[in-house]
Short mmCIF file of C-alpha atoms and ligand atoms in Angstrom, two decimals:
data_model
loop_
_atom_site.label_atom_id
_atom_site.label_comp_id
_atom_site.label_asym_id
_atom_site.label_seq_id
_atom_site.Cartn_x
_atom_site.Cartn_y
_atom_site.Cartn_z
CA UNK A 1318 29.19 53.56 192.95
CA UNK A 1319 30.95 54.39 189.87
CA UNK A 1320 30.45 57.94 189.01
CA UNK A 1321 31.47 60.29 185.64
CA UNK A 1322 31.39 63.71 186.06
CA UNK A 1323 31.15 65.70 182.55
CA UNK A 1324 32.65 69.06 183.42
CA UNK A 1325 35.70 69.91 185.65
CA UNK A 1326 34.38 73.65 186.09
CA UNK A 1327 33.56 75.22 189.68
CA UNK A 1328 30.35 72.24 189.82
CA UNK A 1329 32.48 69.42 188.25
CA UNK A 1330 35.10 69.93 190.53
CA UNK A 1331 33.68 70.06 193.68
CA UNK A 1332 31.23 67.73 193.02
CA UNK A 1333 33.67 64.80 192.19
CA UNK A 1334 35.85 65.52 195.11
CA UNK A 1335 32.66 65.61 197.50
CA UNK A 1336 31.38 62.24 196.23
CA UNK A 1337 34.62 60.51 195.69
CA UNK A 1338 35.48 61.28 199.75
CA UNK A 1339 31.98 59.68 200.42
CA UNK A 1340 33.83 56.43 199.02
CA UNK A 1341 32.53 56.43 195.58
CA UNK A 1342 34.54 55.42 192.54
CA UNK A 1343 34.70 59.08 190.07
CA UNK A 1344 36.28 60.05 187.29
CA UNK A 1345 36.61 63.49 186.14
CA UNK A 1346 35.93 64.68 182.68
CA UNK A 1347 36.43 67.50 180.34
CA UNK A 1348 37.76 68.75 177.58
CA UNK A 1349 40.18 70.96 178.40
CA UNK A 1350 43.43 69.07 178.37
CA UNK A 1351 45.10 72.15 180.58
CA UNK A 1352 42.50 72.01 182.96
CA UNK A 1353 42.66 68.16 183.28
CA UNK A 1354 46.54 68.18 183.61
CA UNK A 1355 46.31 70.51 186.39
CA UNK A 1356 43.86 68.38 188.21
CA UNK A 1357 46.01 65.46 187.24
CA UNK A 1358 48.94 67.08 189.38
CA UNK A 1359 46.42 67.32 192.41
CA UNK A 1360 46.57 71.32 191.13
CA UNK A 1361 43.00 72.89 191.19
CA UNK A 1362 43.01 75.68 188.63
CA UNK A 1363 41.04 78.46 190.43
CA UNK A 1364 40.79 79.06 194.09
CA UNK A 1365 38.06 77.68 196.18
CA UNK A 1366 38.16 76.87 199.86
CA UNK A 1367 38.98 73.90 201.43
CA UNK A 1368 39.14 72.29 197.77
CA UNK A 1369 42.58 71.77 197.01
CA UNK A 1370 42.80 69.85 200.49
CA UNK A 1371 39.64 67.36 199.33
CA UNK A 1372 41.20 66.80 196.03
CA UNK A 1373 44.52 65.67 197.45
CA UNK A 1374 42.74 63.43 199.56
CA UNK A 1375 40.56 61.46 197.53
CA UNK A 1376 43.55 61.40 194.74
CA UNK A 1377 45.59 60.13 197.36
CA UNK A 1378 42.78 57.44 198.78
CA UNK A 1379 42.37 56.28 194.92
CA UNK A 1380 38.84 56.90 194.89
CA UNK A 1381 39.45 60.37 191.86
CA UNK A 1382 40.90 60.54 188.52
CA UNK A 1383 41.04 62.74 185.81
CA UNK A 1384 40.54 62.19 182.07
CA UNK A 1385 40.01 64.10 178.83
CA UNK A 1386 38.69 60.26 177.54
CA UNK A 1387 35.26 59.75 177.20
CA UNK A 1388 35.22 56.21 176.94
CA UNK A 1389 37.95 56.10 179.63
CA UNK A 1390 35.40 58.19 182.09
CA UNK A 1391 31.79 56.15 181.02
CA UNK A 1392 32.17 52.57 180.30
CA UNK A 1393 31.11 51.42 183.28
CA UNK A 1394 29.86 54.00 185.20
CA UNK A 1395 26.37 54.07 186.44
CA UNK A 1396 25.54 57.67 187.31
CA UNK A 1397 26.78 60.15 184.79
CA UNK A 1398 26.36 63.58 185.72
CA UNK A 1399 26.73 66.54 183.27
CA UNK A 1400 28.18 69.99 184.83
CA UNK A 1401 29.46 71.59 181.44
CA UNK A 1402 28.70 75.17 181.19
CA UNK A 1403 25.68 77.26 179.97
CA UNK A 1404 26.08 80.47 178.86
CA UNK A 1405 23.61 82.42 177.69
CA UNK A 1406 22.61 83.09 174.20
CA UNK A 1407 22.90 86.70 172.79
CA UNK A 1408 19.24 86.44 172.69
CA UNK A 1409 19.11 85.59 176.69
CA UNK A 1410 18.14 81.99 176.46
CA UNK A 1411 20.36 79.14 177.70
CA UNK A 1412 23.27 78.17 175.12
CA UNK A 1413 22.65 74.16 175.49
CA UNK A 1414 25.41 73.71 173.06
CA UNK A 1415 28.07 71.93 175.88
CA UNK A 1416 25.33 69.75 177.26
CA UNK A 1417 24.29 68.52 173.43
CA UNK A 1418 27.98 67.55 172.63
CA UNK A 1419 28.45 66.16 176.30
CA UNK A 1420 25.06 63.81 175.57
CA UNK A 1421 26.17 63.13 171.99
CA UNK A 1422 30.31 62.52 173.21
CA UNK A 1423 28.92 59.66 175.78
CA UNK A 1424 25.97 57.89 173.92
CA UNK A 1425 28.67 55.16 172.39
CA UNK A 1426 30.14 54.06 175.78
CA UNK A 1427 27.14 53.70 178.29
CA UNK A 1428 26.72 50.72 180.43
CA UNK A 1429 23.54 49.36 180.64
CA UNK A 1430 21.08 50.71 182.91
CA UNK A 1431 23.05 53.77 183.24
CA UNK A 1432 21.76 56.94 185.33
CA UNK A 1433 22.17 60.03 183.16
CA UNK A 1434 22.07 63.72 185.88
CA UNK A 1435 21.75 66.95 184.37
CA UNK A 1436 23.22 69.06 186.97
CA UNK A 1437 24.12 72.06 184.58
CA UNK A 1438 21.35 74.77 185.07
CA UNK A 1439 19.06 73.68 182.32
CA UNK A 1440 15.28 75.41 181.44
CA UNK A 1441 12.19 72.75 181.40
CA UNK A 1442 11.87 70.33 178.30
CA UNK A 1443 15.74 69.92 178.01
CA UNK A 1444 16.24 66.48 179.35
CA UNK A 1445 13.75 64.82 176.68
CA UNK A 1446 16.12 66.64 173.70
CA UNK A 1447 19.14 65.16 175.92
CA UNK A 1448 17.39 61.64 175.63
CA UNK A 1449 16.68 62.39 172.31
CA UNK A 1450 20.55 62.65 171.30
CA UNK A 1451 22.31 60.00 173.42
CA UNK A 1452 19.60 57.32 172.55
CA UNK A 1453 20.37 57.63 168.96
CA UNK A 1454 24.45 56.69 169.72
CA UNK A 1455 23.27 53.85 171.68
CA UNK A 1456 21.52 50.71 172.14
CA UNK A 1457 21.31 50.40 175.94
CA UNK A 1458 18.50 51.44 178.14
CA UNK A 1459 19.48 54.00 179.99
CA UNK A 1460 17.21 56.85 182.32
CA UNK A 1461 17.96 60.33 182.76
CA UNK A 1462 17.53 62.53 185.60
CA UNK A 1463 17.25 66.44 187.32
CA UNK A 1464 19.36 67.00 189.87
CA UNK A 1465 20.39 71.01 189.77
CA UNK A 1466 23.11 72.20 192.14
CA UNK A 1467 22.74 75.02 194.64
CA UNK A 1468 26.08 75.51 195.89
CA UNK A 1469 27.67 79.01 195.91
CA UNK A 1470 31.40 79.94 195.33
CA UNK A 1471 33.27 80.09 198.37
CA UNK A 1472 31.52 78.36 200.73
CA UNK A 1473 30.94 75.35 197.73
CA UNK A 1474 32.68 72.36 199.31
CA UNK A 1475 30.67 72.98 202.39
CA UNK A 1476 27.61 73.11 200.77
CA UNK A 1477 28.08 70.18 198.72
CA UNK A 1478 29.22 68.16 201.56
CA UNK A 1479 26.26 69.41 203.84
CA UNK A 1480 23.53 70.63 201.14
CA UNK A 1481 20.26 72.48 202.82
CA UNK A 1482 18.23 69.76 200.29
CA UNK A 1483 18.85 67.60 197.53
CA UNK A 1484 16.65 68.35 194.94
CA UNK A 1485 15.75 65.01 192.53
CA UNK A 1486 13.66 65.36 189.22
CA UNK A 1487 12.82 61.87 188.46
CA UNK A 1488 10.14 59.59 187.56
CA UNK A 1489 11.46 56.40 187.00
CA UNK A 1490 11.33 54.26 190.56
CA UNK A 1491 15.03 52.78 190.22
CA UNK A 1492 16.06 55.75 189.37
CA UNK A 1493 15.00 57.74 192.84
CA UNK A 1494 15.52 55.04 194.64
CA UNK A 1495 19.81 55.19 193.57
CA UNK A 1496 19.40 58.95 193.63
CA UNK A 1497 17.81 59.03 197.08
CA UNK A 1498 20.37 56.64 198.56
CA UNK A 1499 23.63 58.78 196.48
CA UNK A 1500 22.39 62.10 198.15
CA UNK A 1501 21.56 60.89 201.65
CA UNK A 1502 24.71 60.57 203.01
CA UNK A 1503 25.14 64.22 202.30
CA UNK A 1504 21.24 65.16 203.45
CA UNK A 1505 18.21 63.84 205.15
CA UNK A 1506 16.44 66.78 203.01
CA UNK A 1507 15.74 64.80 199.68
CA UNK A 1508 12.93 66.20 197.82
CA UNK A 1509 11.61 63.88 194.60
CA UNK A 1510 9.93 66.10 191.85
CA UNK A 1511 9.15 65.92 188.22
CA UNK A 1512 12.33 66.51 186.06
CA UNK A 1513 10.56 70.15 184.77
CA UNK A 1514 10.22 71.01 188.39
CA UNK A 1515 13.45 70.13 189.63
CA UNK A 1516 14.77 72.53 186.55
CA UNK A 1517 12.54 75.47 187.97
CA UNK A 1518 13.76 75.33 190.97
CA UNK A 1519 17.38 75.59 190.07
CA UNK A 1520 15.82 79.36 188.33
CA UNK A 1521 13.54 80.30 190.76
CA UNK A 1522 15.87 80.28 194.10
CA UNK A 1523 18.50 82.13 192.09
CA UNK A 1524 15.84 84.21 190.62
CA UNK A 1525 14.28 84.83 193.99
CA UNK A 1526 17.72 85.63 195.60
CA UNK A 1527 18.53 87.94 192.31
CA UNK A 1528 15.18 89.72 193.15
CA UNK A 1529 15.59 89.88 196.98
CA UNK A 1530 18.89 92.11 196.26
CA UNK A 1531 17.08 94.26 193.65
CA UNK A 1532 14.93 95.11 196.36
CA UNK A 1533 17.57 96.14 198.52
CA UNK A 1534 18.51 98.50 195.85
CA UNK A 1535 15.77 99.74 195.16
CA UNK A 1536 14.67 100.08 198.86
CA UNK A 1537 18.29 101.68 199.64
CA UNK A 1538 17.68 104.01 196.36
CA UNK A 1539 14.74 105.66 198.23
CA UNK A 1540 16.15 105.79 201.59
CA UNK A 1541 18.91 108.33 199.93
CA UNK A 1542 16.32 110.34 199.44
CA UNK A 1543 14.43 110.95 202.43
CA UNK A 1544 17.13 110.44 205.49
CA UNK A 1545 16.65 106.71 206.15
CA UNK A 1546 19.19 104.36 206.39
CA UNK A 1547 18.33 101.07 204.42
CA UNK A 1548 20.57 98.80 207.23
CA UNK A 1549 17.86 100.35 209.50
CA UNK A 1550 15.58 99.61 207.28
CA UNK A 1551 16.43 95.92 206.59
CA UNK A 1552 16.95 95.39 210.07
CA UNK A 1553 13.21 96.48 211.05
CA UNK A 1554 11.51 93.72 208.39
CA UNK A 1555 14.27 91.60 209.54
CA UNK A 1556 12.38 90.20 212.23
CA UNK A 1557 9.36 89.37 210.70
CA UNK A 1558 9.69 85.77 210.16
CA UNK A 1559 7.90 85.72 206.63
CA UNK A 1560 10.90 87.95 205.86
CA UNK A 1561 14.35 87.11 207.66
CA UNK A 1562 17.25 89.12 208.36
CA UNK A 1563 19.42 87.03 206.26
CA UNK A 1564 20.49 87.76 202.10
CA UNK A 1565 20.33 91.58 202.53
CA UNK A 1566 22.82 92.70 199.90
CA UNK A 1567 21.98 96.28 199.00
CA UNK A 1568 24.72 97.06 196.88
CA UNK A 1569 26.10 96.89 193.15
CA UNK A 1570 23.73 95.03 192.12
CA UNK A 1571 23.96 90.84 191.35
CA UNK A 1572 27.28 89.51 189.34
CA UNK A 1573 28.82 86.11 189.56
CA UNK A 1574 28.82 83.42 187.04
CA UNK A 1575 24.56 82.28 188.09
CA UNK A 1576 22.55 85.07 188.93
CA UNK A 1577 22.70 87.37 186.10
CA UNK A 1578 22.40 84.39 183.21
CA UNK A 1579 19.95 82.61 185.17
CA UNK A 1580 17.68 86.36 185.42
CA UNK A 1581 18.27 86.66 182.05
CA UNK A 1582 17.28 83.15 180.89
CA UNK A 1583 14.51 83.38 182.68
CA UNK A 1584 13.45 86.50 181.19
CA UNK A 1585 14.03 85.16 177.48
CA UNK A 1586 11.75 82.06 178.60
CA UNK A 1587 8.98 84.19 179.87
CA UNK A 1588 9.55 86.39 176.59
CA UNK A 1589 9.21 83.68 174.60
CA UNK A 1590 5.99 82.34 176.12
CA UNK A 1591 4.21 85.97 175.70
CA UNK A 1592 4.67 86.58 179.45
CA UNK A 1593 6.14 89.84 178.92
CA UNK A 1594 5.22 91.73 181.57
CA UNK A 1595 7.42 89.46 183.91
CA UNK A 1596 8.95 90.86 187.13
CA UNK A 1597 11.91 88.57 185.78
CA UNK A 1598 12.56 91.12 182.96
CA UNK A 1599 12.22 94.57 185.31
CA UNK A 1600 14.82 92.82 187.52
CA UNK A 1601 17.08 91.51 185.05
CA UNK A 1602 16.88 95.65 182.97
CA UNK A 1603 17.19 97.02 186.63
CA UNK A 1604 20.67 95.01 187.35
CA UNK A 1605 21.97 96.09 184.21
CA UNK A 1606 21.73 99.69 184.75
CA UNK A 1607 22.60 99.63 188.38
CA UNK A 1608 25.94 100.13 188.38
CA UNK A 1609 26.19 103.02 185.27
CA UNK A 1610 23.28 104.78 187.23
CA UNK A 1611 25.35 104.68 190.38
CA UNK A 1612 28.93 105.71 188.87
CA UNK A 1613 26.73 108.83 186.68
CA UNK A 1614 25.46 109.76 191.30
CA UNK A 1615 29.13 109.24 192.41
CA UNK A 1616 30.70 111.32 188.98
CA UNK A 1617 28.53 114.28 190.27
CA UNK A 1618 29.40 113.88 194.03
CA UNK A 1619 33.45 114.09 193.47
CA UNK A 1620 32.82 116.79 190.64
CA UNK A 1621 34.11 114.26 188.06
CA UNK A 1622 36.38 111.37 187.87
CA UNK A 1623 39.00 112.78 185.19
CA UNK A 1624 42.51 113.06 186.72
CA UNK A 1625 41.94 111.78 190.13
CA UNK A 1626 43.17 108.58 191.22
CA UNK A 1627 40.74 105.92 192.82
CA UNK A 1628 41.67 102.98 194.83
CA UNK A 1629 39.60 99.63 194.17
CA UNK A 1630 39.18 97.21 196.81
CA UNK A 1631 38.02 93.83 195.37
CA UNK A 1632 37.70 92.69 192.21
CA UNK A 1633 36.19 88.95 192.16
CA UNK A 1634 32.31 89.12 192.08
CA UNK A 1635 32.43 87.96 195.77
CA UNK A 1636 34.48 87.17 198.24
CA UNK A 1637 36.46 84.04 198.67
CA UNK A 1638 36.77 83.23 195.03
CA UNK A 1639 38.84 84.35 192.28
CA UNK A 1640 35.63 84.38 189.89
CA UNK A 1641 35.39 87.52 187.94
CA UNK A 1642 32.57 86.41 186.00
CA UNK A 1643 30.01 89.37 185.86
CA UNK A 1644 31.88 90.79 188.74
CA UNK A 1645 31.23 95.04 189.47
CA UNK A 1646 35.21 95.76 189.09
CA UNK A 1647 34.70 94.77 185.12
CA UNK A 1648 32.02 97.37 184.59
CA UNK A 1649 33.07 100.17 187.13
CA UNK A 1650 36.73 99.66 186.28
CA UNK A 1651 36.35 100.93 182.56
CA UNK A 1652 34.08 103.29 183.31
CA UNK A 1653 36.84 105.31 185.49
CA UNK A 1654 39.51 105.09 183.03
CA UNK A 1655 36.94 106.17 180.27
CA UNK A 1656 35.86 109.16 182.49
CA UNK A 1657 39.49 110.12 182.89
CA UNK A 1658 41.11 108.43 186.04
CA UNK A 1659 43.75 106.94 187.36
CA UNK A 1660 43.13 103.17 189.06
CA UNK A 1661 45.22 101.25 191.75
CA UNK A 1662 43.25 98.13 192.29
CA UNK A 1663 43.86 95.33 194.71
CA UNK A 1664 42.15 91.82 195.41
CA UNK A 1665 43.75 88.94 198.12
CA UNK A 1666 43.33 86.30 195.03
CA UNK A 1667 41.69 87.29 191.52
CA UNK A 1668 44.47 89.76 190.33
CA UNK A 1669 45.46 87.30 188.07
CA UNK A 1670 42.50 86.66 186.88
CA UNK A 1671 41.23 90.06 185.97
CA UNK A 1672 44.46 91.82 184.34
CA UNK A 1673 43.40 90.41 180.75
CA UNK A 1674 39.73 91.69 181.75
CA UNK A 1675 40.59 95.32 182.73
CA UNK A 1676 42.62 98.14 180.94
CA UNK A 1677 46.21 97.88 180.40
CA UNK A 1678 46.96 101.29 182.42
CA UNK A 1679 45.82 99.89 186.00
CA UNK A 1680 48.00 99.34 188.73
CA UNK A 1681 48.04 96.52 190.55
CA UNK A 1682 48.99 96.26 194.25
CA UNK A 1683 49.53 94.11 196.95
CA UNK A 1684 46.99 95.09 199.31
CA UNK A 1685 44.23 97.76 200.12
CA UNK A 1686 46.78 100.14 202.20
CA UNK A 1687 48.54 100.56 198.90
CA UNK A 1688 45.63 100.63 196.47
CA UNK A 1689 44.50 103.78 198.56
CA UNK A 1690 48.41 105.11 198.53
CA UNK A 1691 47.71 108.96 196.83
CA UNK A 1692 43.93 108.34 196.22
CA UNK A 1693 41.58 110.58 196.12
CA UNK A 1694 38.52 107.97 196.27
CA UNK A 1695 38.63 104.44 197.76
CA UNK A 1696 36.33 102.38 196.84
CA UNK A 1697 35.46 99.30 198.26
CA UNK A 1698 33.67 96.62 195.80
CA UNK A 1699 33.74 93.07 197.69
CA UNK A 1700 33.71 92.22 201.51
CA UNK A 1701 36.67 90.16 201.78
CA UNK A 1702 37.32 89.47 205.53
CA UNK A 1703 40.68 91.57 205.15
CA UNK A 1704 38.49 95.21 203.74
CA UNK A 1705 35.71 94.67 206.52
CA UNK A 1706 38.53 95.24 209.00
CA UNK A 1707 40.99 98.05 207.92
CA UNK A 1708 42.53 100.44 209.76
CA UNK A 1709 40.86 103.91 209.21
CA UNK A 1710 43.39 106.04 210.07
CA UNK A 1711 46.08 104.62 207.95
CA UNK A 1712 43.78 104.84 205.26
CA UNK A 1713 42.79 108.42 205.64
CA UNK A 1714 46.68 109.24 206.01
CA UNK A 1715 47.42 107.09 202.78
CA UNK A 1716 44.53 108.87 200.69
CA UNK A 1717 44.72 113.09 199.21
CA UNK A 1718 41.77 115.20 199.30
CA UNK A 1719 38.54 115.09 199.10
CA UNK A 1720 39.47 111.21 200.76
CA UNK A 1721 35.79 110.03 199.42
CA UNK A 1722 35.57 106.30 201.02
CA UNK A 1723 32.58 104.61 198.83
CA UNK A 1724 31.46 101.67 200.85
CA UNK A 1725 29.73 99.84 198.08
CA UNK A 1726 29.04 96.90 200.62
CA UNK A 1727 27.74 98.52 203.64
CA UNK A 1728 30.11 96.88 206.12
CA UNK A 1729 31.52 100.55 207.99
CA UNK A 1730 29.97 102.68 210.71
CA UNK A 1731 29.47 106.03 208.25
CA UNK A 1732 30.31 107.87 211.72
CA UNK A 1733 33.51 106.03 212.51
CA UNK A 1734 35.07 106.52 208.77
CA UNK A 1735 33.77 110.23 209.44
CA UNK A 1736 35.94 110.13 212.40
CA UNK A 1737 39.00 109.06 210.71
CA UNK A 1738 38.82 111.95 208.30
CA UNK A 1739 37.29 110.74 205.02
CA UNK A 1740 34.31 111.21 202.98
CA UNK A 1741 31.81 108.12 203.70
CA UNK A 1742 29.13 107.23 201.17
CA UNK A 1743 27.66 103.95 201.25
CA UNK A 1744 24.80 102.56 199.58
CA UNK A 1745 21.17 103.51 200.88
CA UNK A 1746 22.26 105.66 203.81
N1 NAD B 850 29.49 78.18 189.38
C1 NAD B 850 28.48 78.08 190.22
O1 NAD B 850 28.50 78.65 191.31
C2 NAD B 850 27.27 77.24 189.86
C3 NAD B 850 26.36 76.92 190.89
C4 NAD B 850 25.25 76.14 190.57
C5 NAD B 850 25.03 75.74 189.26
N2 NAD B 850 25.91 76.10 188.30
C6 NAD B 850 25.67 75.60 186.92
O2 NAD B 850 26.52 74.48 186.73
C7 NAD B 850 26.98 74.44 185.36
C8 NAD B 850 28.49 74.49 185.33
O3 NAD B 850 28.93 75.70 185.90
P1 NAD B 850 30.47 75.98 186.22
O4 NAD B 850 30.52 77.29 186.92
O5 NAD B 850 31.07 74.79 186.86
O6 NAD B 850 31.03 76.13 184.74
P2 NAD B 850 32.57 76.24 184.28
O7 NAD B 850 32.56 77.10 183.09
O8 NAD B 850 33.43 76.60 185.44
O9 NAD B 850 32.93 74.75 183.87
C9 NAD B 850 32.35 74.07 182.79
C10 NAD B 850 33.35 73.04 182.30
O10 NAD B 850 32.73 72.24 181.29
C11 NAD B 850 33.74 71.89 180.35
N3 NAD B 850 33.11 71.42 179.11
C12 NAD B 850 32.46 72.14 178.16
N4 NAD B 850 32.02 71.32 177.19
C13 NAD B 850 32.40 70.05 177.53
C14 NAD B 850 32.23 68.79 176.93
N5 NAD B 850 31.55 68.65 175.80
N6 NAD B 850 32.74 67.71 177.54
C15 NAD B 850 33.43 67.82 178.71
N7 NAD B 850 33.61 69.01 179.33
C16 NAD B 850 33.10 70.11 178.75
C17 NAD B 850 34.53 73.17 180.20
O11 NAD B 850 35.80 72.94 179.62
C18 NAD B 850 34.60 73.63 181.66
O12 NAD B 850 35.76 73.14 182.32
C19 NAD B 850 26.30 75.64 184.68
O13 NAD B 850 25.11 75.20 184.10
C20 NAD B 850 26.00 76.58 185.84
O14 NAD B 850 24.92 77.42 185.55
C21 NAD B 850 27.03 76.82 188.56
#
């Protein structure tokens, strides 16, 4: 099949190399002429396992191009999918702005009988405006389809290549029958829905996953106070099978590029329907004052930040990406230097990425062992594989007193970083 994908972001990316290695014909597509050389070059501009490998690949096997061309990347393709961005508004709402120009940029040049996927996270009633726009630049019938992606940064070729489900929001027969036959080389899971249900479902799974980690926050908030441990805690519901031992985050709160738009867009929808006393809105205000609420604790328990130097481990949103979008170090990292520190801050790939983000005066080192070098405070943000690991002693002989260790993620014994002579305070515990 001949495939255009609108968007060479995290989605557009992946997504083209996934389907091009199932033997499809794709073309890449955006407007950022940078972006598009770099892919050109067999370069992908941000770091994602396992990607640049599949991009060489299919390049090499002739089956993926790049273009900045819309009529280069449409005539004759017969699925386009759109994976441009959507921001939010300033009012919370999804900014549909990329997906209008993408629908109005293709109208002139689509084939006949074309197969139009939204795959950008879009609210409910957005593909009829889509329609709307690309029928008046063109004369051909064409359908138009739901098909929202649910893979996550650093694990997203896997998941596009072996999905959990493929979610289809479609009406027209031909239409799920192409869709159905696309997606089930990558899964026997295909689910057909209305278009408006297909759109939901993109919002409620990240809205349910937002909320499951509130929960943990607000569960581990409570278990400060009264000697639990919220580990303990998690892993006595674990069991219970309507609950599951898995997506326990107590932590920082959400960040990443999805979770807190897709909160907040949900929020603004239920606003603007009168439902205003949504659990969408408590979660989304919650997430936003998680992190100032928890540097006001940790200001108290160090008897303030000013002059003393902190070591930051891990400043993507998660680990194995360089994504900083909404990630913790760009809220906590100001908040130190405003309050009078000093910050060494490390990351094994998104230093780049966040030096134009953060405040001139931070250091930047090469690993954790150094970011701690003369610290009074470590404090580890994101779980890379290399932080869950380190060793405790040469940390502890790195660091000056009081050697706080703030283990944001939960991933140390508290008893074994006692042991090695610092200061443990993780989250809940
Ligand atoms: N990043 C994720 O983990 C993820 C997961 C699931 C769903 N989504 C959703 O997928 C969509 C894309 O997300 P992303 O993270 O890939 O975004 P991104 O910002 O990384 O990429 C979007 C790309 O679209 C391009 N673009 C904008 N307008 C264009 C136009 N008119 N024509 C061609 N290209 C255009 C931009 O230049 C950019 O390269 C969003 O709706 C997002 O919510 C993202």
């Amino acid at each position: 099949m001949k495939i255009a994908c609108i968007g060479t972001g995290f989605v557009g990316v992946v997504t083209a190399a996934v389907f091009a290695s199932l033997g499809n014909e794709v073309v890449g597509l955006d407007i950022d002429e940078k972006k598009i050389d770099s892919l050109r070059h067999g370069v992908v501009p941000f770091y994602e396992p396992g990607l640049q490998e599949l991009l060489v690949k299919t390049q090499a096997e002739g089956h993926l191009t790049f273009t900045t061309s819309y009529e280069l990347a449409i005539s004759g393709a017969d699925i386009v999918m759109i994976m441009v961005g959507t921001p939010s508004a300033a009012d919370g709402t999804a900014d549909l702005k990329y997906v209008y120009a993408a629908s109005e940029a293709m109208a002139p040049y689509l084939k006949e009988g074309a197969i139009v996927i939204v795959k950008s996270t879009v609210p409910p009633g957005t593909n009829s405006k889509v329609h709307e726009i690309i029928e008046r630049g063109t004369k051909v019938f064409f359908d138009i389809a739901s098909v929202p992606e649910f893979l996550k940064e650093g694990t997203a070729v896997e998941d596009t290549l072996h999905p959990d489900r493929a979610v289809i929001g479609a009406t027209n027969e031909r239409t799920i029958a192409t869709l159905t036959k696309l997606h089930e080389s990558l899964t026997k899971n295909v689910v057909i829905v209305r278009p408006e249900s297909a759109q939901m479902a993109k919002y409620a799974a990240n809205v349910y996953l937002a909320s499951r980690i509130t929960f943990a926050n607000q569960m581990a908030d409570l278990c400060e106070l009264n000697g639990a441990d919220v580990q303990e805690v998690l892993a006595g519901i674990g069991q219970d099978k309507r609950i599951g031992t898995h997506y326990w985050y107590p932590g920082l709160g959400y960040g990443g590029s999805c979770f807190p738009k897709d909160v907040k867009e949900i929020a603004a929808y239920a606003r603007t329907v009168g439902e205003t006393e949504s659990i969408f809105i408590a979660v989304d205000d919650l997430n936003e004052k998680r992190i100032p609420r928890l540097m006001e604790k940790y200001d108290k328990l160090v008897g303030g930040f000013a002059g003393k130097t902190v070591g930051i481990l891990g400043l993507s949103f998660k680990p194995n990406t360089n994504d900083t979008r909404v990630a913790p170090s760009l809220k906590i990292v100001p908040w130190l230097i405003e309050h009078g520190a000093i910050v060494r801050a490390t990351d094994p790939k998104a230093i780049d990425e966040s030096k134009p983000l953060l405040p001139s005066s931070v250091t930047y080192v090469e690993n954790a062992y150094e970011a701690v070098r003369g610290a009074h405070i470590a404090m580890l943000l994101i779980e890379w594989d290399e932080y869950k690991k380190l060793d405790l002693g040469k940390i502890a002989a790195s660091m000056v007193a009081p050697k706080y260790f703030f283990d944001t993620r939960n991933q140390y014994d508290p008893a074994a970083v006692t042991a090695a002579g610092l200061q443990y305070k993780g989250i809940g515990r």
